[in-house]
Every structure is written in C-alpha cells, then in structure tokens.
PDB file of C-alpha atoms in Angstrom:
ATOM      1  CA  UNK A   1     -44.790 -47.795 -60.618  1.00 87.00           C
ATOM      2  CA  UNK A   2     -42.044 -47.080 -63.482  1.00 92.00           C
ATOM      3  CA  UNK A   3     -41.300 -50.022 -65.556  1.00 93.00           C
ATOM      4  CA  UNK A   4     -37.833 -50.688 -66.130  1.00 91.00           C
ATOM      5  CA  UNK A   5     -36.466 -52.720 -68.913  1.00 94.00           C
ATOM      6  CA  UNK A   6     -32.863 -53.529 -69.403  1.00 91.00           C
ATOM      7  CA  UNK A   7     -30.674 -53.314 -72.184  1.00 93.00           C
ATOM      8  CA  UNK A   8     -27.963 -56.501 -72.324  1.00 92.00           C
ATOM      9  CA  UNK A   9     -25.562 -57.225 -74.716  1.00 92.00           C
ATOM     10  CA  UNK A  10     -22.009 -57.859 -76.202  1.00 89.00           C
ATOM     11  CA  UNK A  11     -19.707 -54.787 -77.256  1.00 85.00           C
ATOM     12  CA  UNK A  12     -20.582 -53.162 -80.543  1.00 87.00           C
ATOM     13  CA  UNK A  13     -24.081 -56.060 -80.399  1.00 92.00           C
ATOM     14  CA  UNK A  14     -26.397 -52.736 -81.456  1.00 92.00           C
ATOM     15  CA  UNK A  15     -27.588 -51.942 -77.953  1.00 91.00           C
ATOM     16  CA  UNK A  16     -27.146 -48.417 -78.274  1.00 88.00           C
ATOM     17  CA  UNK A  17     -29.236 -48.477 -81.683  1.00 91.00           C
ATOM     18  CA  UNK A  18     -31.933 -50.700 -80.137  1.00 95.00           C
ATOM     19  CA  UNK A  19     -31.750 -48.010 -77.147  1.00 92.00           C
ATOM     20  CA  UNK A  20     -32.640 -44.948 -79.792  1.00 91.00           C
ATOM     21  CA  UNK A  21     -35.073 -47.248 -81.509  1.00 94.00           C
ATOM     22  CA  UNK A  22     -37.180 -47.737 -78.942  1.00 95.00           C
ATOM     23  CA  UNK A  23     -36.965 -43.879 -77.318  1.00 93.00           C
ATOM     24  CA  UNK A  24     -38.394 -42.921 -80.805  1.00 92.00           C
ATOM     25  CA  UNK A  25     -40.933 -45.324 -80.154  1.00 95.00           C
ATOM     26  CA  UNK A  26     -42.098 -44.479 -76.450  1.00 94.00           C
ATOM     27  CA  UNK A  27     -42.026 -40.489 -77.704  1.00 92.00           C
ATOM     28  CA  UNK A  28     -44.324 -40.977 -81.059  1.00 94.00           C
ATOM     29  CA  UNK A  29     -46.672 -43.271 -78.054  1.00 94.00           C
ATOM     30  CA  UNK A  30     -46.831 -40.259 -76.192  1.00 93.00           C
ATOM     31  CA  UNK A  31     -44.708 -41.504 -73.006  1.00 93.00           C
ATOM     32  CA  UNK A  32     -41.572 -40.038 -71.408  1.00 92.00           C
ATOM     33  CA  UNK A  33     -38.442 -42.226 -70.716  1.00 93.00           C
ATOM     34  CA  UNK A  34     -35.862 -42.162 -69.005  1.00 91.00           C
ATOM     35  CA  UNK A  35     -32.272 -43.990 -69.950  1.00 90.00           C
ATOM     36  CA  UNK A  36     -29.878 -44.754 -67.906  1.00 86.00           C
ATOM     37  CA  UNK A  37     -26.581 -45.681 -69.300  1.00 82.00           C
ATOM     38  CA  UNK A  38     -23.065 -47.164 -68.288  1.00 73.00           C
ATOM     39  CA  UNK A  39     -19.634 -46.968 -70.459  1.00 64.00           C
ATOM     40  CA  UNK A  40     -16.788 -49.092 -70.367  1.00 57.00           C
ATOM     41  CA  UNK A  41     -13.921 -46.383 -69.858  1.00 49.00           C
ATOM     42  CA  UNK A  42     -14.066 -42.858 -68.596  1.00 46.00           C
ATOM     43  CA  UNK A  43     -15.288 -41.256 -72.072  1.00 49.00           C
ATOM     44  CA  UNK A  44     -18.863 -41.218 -72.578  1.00 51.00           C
ATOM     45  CA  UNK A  45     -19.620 -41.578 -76.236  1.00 51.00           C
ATOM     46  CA  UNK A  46     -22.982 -43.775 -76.207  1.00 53.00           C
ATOM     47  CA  UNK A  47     -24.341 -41.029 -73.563  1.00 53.00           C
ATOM     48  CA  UNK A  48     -23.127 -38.591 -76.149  1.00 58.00           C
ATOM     49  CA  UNK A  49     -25.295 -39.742 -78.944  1.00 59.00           C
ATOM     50  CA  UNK A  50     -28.080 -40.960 -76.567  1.00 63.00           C
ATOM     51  CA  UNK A  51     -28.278 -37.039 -75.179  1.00 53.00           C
ATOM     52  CA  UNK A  52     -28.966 -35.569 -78.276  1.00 57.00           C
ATOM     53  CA  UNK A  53     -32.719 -36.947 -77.191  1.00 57.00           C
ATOM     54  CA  UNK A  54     -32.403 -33.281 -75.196  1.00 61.00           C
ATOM     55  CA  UNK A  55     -35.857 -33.902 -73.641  1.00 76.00           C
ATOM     56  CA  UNK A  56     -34.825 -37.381 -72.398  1.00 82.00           C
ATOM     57  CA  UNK A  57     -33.608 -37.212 -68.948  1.00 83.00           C
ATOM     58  CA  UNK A  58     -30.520 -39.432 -68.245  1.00 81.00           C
ATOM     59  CA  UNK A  59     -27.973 -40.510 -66.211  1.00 74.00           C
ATOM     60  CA  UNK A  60     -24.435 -42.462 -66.711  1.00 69.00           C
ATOM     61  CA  UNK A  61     -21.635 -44.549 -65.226  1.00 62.00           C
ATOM     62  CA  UNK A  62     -18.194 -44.350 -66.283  1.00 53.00           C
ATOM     63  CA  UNK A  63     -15.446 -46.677 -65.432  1.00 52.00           C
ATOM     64  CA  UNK A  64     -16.695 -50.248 -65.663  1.00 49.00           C
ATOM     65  CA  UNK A  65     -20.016 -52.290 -64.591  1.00 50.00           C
ATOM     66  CA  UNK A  66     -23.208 -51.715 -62.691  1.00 48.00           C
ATOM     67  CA  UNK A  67     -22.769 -54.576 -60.757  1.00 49.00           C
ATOM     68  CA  UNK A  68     -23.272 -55.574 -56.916  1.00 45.00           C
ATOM     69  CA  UNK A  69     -20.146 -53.898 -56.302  1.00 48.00           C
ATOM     70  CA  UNK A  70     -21.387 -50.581 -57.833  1.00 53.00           C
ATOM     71  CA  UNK A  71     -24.862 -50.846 -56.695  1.00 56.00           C
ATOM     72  CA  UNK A  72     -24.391 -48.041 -53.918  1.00 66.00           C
ATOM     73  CA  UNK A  73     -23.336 -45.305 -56.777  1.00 73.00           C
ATOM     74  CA  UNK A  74     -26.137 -46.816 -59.151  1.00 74.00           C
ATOM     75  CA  UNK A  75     -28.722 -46.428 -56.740  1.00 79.00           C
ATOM     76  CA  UNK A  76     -28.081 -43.078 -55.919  1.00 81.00           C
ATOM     77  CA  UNK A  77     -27.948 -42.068 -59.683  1.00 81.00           C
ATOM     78  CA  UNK A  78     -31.291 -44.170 -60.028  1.00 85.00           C
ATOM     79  CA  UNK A  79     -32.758 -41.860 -57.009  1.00 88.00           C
ATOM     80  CA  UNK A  80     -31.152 -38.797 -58.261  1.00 87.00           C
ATOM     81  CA  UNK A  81     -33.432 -39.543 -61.823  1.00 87.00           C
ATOM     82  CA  UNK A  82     -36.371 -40.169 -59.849  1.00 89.00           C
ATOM     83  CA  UNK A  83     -36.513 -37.352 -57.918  1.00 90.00           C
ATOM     84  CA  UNK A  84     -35.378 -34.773 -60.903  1.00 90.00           C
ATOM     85  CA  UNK A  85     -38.332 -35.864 -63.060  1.00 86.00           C
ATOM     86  CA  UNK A  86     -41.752 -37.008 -61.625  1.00 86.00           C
ATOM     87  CA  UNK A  87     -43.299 -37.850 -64.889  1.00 90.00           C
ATOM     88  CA  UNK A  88     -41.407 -40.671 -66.006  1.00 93.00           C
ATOM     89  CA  UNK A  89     -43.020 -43.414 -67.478  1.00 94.00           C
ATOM     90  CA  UNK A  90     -40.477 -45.979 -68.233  1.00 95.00           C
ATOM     91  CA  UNK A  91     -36.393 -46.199 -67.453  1.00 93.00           C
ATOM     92  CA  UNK A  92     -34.285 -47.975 -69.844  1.00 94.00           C
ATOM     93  CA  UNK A  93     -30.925 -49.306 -68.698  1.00 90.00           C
ATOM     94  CA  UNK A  94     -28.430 -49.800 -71.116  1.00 88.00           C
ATOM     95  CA  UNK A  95     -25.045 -51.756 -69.987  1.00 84.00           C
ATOM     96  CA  UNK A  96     -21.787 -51.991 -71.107  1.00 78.00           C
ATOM     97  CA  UNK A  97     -21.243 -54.682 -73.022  1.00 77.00           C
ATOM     98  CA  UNK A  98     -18.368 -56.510 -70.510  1.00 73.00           C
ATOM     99  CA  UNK A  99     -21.369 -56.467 -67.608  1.00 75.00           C
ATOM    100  CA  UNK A 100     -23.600 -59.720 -66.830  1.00 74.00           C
ATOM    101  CA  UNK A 101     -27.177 -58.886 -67.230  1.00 75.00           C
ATOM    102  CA  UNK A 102     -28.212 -60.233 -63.403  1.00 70.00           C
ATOM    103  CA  UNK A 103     -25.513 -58.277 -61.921  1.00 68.00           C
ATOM    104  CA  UNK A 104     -26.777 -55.334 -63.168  1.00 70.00           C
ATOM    105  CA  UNK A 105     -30.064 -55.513 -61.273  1.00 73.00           C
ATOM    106  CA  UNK A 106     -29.338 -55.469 -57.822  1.00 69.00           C
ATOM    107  CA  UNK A 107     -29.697 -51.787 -57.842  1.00 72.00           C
ATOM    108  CA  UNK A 108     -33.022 -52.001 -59.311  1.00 78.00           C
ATOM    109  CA  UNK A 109     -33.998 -54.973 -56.478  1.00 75.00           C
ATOM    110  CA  UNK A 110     -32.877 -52.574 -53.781  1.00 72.00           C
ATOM    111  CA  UNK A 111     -35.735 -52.081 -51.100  1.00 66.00           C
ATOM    112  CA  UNK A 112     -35.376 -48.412 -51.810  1.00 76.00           C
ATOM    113  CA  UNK A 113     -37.293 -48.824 -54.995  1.00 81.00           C
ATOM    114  CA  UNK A 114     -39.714 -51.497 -53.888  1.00 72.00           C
ATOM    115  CA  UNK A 115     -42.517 -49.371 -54.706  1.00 80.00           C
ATOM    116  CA  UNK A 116     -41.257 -47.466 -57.267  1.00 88.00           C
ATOM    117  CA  UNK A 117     -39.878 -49.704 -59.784  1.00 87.00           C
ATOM    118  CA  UNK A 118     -41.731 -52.113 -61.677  1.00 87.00           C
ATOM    119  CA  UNK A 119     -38.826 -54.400 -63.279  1.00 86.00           C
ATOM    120  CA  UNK A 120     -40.311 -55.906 -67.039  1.00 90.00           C
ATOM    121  CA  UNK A 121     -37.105 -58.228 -68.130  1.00 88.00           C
ATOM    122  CA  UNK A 122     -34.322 -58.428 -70.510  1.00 89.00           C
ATOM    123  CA  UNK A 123     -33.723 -57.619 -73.632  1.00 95.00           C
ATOM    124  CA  UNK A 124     -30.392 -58.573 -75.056  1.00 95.00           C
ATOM    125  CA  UNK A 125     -28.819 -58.061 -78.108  1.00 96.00           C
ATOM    126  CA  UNK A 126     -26.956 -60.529 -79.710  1.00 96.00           C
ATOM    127  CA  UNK A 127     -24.167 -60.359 -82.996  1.00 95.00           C
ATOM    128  CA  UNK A 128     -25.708 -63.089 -85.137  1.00 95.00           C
ATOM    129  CA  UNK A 129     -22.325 -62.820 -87.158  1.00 93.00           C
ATOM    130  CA  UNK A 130     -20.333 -63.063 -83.943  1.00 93.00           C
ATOM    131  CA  UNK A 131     -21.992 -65.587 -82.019  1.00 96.00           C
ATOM    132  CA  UNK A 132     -21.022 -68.064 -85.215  1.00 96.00           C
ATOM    133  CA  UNK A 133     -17.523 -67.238 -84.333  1.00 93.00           C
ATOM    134  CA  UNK A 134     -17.443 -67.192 -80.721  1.00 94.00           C
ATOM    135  CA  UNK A 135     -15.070 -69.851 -80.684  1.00 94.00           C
ATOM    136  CA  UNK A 136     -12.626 -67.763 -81.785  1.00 91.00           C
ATOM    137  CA  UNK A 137     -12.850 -65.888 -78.563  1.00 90.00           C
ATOM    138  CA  UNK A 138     -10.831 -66.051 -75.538  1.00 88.00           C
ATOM    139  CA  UNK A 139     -12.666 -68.521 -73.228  1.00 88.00           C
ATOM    140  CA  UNK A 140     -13.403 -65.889 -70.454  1.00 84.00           C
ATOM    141  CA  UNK A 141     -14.904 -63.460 -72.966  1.00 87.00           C
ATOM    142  CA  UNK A 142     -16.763 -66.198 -74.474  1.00 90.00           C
ATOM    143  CA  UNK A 143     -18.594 -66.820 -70.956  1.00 88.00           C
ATOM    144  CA  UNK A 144     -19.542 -63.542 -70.555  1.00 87.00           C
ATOM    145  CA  UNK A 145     -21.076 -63.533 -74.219  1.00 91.00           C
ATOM    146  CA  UNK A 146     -22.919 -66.880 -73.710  1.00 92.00           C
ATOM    147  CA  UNK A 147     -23.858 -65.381 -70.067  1.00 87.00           C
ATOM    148  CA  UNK A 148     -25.735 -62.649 -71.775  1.00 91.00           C
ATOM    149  CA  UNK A 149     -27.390 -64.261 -74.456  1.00 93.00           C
ATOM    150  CA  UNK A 150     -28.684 -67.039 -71.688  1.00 88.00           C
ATOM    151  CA  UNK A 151     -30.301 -64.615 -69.081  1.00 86.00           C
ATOM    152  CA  UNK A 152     -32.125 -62.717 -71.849  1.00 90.00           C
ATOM    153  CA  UNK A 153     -35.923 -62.695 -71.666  1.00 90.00           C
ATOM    154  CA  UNK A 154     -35.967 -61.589 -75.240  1.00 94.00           C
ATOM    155  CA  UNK A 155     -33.391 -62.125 -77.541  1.00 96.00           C
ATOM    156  CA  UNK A 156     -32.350 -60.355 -80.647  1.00 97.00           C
ATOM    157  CA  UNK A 157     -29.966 -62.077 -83.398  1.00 97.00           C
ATOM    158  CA  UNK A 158     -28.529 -59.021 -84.751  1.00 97.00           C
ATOM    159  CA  UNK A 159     -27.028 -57.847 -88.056  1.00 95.00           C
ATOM    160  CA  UNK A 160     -28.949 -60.412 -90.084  1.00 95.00           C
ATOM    161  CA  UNK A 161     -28.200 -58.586 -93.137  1.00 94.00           C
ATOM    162  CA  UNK A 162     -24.349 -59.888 -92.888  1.00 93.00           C
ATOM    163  CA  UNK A 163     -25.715 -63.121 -92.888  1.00 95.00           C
ATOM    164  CA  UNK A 164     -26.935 -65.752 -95.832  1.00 96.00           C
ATOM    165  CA  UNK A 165     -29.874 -67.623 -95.222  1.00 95.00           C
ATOM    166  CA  UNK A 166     -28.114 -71.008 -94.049  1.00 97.00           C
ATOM    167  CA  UNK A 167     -26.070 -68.883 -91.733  1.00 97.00           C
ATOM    168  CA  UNK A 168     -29.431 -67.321 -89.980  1.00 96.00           C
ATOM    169  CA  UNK A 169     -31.265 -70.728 -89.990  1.00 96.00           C
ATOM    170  CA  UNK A 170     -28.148 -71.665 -87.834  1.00 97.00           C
ATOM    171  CA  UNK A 171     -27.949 -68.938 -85.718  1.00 97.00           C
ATOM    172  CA  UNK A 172     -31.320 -69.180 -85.131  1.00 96.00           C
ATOM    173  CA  UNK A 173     -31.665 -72.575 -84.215  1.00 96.00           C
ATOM    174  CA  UNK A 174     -28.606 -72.643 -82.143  1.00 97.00           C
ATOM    175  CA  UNK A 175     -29.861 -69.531 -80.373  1.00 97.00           C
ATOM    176  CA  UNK A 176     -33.159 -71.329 -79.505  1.00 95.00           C
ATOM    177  CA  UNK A 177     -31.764 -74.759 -78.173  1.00 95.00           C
ATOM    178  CA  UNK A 178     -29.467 -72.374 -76.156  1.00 94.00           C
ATOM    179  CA  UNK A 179     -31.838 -70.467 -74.554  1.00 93.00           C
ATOM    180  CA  UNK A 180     -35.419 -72.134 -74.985  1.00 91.00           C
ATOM    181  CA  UNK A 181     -37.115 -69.766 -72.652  1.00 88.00           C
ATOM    182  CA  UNK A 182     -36.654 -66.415 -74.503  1.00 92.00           C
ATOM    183  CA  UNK A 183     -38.121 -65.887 -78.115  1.00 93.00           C
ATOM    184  CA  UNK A 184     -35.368 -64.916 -80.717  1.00 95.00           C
ATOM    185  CA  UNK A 185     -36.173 -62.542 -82.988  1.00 96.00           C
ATOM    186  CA  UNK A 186     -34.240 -61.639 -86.156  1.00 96.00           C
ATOM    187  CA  UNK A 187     -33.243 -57.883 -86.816  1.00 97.00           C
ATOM    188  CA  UNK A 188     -31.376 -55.320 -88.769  1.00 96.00           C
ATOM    189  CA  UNK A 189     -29.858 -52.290 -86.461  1.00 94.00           C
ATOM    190  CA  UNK A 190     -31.860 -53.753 -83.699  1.00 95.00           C
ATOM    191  CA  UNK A 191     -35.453 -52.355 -85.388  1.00 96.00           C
ATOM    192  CA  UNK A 192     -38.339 -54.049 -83.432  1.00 97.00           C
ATOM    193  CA  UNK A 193     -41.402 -53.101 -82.139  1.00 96.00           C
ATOM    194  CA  UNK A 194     -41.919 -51.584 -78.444  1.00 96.00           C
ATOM    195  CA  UNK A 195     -44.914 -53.446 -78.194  1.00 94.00           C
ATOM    196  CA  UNK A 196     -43.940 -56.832 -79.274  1.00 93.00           C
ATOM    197  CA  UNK A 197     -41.181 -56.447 -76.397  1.00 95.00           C
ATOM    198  CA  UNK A 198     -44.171 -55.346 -73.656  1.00 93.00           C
ATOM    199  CA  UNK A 199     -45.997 -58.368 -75.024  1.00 91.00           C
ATOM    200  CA  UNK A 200     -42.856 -60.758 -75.190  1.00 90.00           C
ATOM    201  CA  UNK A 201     -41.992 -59.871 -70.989  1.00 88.00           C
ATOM    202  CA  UNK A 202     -45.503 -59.725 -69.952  1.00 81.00           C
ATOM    203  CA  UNK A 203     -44.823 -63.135 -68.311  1.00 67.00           C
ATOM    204  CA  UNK A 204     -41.028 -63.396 -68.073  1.00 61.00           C
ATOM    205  CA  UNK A 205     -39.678 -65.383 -65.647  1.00 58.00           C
ATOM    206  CA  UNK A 206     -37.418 -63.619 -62.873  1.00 55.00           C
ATOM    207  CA  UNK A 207     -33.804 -63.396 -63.219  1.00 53.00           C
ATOM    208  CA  UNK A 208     -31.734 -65.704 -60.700  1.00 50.00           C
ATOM    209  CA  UNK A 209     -28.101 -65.265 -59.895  1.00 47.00           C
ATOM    210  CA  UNK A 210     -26.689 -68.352 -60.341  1.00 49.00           C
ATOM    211  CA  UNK A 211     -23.340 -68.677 -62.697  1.00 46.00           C
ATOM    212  CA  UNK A 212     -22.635 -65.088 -63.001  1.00 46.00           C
ATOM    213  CA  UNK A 213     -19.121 -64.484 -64.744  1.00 48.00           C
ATOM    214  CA  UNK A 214     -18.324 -61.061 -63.185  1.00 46.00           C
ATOM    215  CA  UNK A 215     -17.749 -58.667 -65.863  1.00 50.00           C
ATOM    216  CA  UNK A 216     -15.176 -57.153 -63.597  1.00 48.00           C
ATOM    217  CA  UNK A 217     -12.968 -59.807 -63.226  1.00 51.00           C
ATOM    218  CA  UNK A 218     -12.693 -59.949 -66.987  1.00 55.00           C
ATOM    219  CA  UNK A 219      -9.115 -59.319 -68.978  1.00 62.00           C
ATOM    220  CA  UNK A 220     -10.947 -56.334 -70.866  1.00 63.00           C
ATOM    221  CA  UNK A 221      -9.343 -52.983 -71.129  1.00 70.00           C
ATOM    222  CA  UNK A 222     -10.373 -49.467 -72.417  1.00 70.00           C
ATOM    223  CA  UNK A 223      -8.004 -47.447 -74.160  1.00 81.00           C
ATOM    224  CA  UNK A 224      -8.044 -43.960 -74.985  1.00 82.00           C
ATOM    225  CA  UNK A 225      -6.764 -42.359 -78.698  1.00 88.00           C
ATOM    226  CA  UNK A 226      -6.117 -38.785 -78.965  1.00 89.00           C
ATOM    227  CA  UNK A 227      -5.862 -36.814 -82.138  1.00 93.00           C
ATOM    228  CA  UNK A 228      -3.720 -33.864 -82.796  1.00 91.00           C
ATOM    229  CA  UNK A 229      -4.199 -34.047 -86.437  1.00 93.00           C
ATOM    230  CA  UNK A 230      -7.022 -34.865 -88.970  1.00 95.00           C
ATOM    231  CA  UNK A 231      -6.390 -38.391 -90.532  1.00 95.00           C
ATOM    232  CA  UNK A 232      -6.377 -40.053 -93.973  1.00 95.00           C
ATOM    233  CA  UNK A 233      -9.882 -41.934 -94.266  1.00 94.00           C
ATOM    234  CA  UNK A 234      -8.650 -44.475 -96.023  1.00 94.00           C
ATOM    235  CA  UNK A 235      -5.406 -44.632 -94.391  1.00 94.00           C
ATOM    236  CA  UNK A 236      -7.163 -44.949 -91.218  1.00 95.00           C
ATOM    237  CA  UNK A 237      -9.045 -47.990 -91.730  1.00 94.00           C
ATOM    238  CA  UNK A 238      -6.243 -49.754 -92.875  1.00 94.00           C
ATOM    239  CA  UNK A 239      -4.668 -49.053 -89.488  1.00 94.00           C
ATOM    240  CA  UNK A 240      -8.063 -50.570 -88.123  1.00 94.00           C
ATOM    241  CA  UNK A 241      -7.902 -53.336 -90.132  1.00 91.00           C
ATOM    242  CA  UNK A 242      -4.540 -54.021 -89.144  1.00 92.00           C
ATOM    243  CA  UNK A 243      -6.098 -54.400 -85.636  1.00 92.00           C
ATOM    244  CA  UNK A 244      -5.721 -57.990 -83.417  1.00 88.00           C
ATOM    245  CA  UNK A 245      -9.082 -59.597 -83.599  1.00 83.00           C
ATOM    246  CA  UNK A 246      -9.214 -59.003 -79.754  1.00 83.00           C
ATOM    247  CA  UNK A 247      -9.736 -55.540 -80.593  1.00 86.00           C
ATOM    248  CA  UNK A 248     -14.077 -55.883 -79.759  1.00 81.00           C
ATOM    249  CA  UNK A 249     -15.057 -52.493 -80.219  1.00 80.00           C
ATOM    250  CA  UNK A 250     -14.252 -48.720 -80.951  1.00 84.00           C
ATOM    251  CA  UNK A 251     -16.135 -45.798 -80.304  1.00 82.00           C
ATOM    252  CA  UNK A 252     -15.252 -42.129 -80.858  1.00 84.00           C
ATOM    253  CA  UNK A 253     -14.498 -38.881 -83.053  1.00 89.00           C
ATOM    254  CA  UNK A 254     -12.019 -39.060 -85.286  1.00 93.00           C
ATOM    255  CA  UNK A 255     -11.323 -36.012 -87.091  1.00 94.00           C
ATOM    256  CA  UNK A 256     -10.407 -36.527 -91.136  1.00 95.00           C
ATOM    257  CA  UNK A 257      -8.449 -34.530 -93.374  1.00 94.00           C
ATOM    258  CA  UNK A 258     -10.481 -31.584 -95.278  1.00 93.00           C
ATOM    259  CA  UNK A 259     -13.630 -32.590 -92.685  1.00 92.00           C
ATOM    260  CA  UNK A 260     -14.887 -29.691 -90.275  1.00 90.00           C
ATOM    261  CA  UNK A 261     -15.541 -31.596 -87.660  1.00 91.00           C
ATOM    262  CA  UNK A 262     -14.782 -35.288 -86.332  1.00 92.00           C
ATOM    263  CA  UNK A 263     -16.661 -38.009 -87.713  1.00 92.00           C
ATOM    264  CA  UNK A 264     -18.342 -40.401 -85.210  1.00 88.00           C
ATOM    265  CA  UNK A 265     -16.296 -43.418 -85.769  1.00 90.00           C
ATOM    266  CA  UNK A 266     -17.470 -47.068 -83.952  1.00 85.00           C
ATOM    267  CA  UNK A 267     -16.190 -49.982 -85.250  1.00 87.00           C
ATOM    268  CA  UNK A 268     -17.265 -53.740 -84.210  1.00 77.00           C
ATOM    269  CA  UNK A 269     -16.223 -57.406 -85.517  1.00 65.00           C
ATOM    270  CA  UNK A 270     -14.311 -55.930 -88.359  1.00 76.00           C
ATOM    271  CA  UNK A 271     -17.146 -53.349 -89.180  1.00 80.00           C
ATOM    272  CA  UNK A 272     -16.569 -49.517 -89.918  1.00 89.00           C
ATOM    273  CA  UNK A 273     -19.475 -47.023 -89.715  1.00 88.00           C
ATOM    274  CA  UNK A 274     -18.612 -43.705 -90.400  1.00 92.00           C
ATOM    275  CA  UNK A 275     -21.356 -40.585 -89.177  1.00 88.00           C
ATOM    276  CA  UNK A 276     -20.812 -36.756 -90.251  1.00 88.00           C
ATOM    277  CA  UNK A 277     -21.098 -34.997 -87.036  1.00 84.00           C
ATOM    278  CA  UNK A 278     -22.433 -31.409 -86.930  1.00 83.00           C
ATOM    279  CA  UNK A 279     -21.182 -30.250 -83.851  1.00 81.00           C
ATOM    280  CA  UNK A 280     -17.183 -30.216 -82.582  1.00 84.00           C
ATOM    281  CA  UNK A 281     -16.653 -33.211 -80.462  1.00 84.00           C
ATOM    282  CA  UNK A 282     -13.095 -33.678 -78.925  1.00 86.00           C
ATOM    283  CA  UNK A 283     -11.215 -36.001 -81.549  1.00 91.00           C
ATOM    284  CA  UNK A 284     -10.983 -38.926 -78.758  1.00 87.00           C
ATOM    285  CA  UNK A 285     -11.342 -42.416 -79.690  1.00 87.00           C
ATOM    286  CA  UNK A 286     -12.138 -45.421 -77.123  1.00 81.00           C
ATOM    287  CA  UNK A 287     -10.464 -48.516 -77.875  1.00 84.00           C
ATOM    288  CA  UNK A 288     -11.438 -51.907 -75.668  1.00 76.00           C
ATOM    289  CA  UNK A 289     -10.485 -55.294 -75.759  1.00 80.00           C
ATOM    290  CA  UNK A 290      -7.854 -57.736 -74.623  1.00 77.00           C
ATOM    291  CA  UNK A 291      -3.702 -57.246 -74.911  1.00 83.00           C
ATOM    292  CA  UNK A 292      -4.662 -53.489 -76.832  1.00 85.00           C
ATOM    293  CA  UNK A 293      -1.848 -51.541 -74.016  1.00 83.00           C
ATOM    294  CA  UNK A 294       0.569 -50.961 -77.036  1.00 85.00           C
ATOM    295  CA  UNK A 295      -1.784 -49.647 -79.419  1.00 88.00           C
ATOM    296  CA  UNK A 296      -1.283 -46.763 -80.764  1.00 88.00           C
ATOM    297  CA  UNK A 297      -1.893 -45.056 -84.035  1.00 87.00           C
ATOM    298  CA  UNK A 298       0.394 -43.614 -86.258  1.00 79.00           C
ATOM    299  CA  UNK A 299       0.090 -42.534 -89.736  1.00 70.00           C
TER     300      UNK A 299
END
C-alpha cells in the first residue's frame, strides 16, 4: 500500500515550501513520490514550481476545493496517478489553502482505494505571525483557519523567524491548549524532518467529520492580473502595500522593467518574496481574498 500524507494549511502558511522540502527528502532516501496538488483559481502556479521536480509525477485541480463535492474528479485524477506510475512509494496531497483538511479525504476513503492507499495523517501548516492576528479576520475565514489548525495531526507554527521570543512562547502555548492532540513544532520555511513526521503519525488518531466549515461556501475569490508591460519594482510593491488586509495571498509572474523574464512574485500577510525565474512564464498574477473584484493595477 502507498502512504498518503496530506498537506493542510492557510493561504501563503508555507505549504508549498514544506511540499518541496520534503520531496527533496523522500528523493535523497531513495523513494519516489508522487504530489498531488489543488489551486484556488484556474492558474496553476504552485503546480508550476512543484513540476520543476520533472521526475515527480503529479496531478492538479483547478477551480476551488477537493472536497466531497469534487471527490468524483479527484478520484479519477488519484486513479489516473496510480495507474501511470507503478512504483510510487508515497503521494503527497497538497490543498488549497480555503479547503478543510477532512473534506479533502473522502477521495482518499473511497472503496476504490481500499487496498491501495495507506492514509498516514495531517500535516498542517500554520502562520505563527498570523494566527496572533486572526482576530483581525473576517469571522468565516477565521473558522476555516482555526478548522485547519484543529484537525492537524502534526502541526507546524510557521515563520518563527518574524517572531520575538515572547511572541513564539505564545503562539506556542496557545497552539497546544488549542489542539492538545497534535505536537507543534516550530519552523522556518516549513524545514522539518521526513522522519520526525513518519514518527509523529505513526499513531494518529483518524480524522472525523464533525464541524466542517466548507471551504466552498466561503466569501473567497481568485482574481487574475495580466501584464502587458514590465513594472517598476519598487513601484509595484507600493501598489501591494496599498492592498486591503483581506488581500490573503498572491501568487504569480510579474515581469519588471530591464528583467528578461518575470519574476515569481507570492506575497502573504504583508510579505514580498521576489524569485529570478529562468524560463518565460506568462506575466499572470493570482490575486485571492475577500471584496478584491475592483482590483486592479495601474502604474
């Protein structure tokens, strides 16, 4: 049996980083994953940066959650990766960030993969800086957040380094009393060790499917940013910093001026990151949040 391990977490949390962290890690243990991925929107950027791995197979959703009412098309992309690669030795399923973690099993529960799949737990990655703040979030977003970080079987507090040493004491207290079944562990880009997690979910409790907020039934919205020109850098980020605080996360290539290509641009709780790209990616940049329909950028 393939074990499967999923991947749960806010927008811009670090699940995608945790996701390449741990591929390295299989690969240098000699195994072969598989990932299976699912964006918020109909632009796959994660997948993008996740398929440079060229000898990883994987497969994607566009267009919201895999949740029960997706479960037919997630099943048949989970059987379509099954039966294109017969060495597999683990699948990692990474989420969009507006899914609930239980939802996004019943695909891996179906009877079809009884005897196939051998489901280990969840991980889920949560923004130490954000979750101080969360009350600063509308209260349906909020739910989902707190949904997430209470179904994890492991939890990472994230971006520690933003953090003083009061603040993480907090975070990871109030983590802990929140969810006293999962073992919090601090990190920086989501680094931790493959084993520890194996260890960590050898005797993790099943998930249950009580209180589920529905990620799609949620007030979030993708939009998509086209460029026709390269932008001014700095020019740019003023325009992002301009941004409502609803704005969660960006993800995309924006192209700058006297740049070859687009820079891979993501942006989460009022953090840039800039990354050179060396291949010519369309200049598209995702946008989601709440209330983000007149957005637009203008220089």
């Amino acid at each position: 049996m393939i074990d499967v391990y999923l991947l749960s977490g806010f927008l811009g949390s670090g699940k995608t980083s945790l996701l390449l962290n741990l591929i390295s890690q299989l690969k240098e243990q000699g195994k072969k994953p598989a990932i299976f991925m699912n964006e918020f929107g109909s632009i796959s950027i994660d997948s993008d940066t996740v398929g440079k791995e060229k000898d990883i197979p994987l497969k994607e959703l566009l267009n919201g959650c895999i949740c029960c009412t997706g479960s037919e098309k997630t099943e048949a992309q989970l059987q379509g990766l099954l039966e294109e690669n017969d060495d597999i030795d683990v699948i990692l399923i990474e989420t969009t960030g507006a899914a609930h973690p239980v939802e996004a099993l019943d695909a891996v529960f179906s009877p079809i993969f009884a005897e196939r799949l051998h489901f280990k737990g969840i991980v889920t990655v949560a923004d130490a800086k954000r979750w101080l703040e969360r009350d600063k979030m509308s209260p349906q977003i909020r739910s989902l957040f707190m949904e997430q970080i209470r179904h994890a079987h492991v939890l990472l507090a994230n971006k520690t380094d933003l953090l003083s040493e009061a603040e993480l004491a907090t975070v990871s207290m109030e983590l802990s009393n929140f969810n006293n079944t999962a073992p919090v562990i601090q990190t920086t880009n989501a680094e931790i060790s493959f084993s520890f997690i194996e260890e960590m979910l050898s005797n993790a409790p099943k998930p249950t499917k009580d209180s589920i907020v529905s990620g799609r039934n949620l007030t979030l919205a993708s939009k998509l940013i086209t460029f026709d020109q390269p932008v001014d850098k700095e020019e740019f980020e003023a325009w992002v910093k301009s941004l409502p605080d609803t704005v969660y996360r960006m993800k995309g290539y924006v192209p700058v001026k006297g740049i070859t290509n687009p820079y891979l641009f993501q942006y989460a709780y009022g953090m840039v990151n800039w990354l050179p790209e060396y291949v010519k990616m369309d200049p598209k940049l995702v946008i989601i949040g709440e209330g983000i329909n007149e957005i637009e950028y203008r220089e």
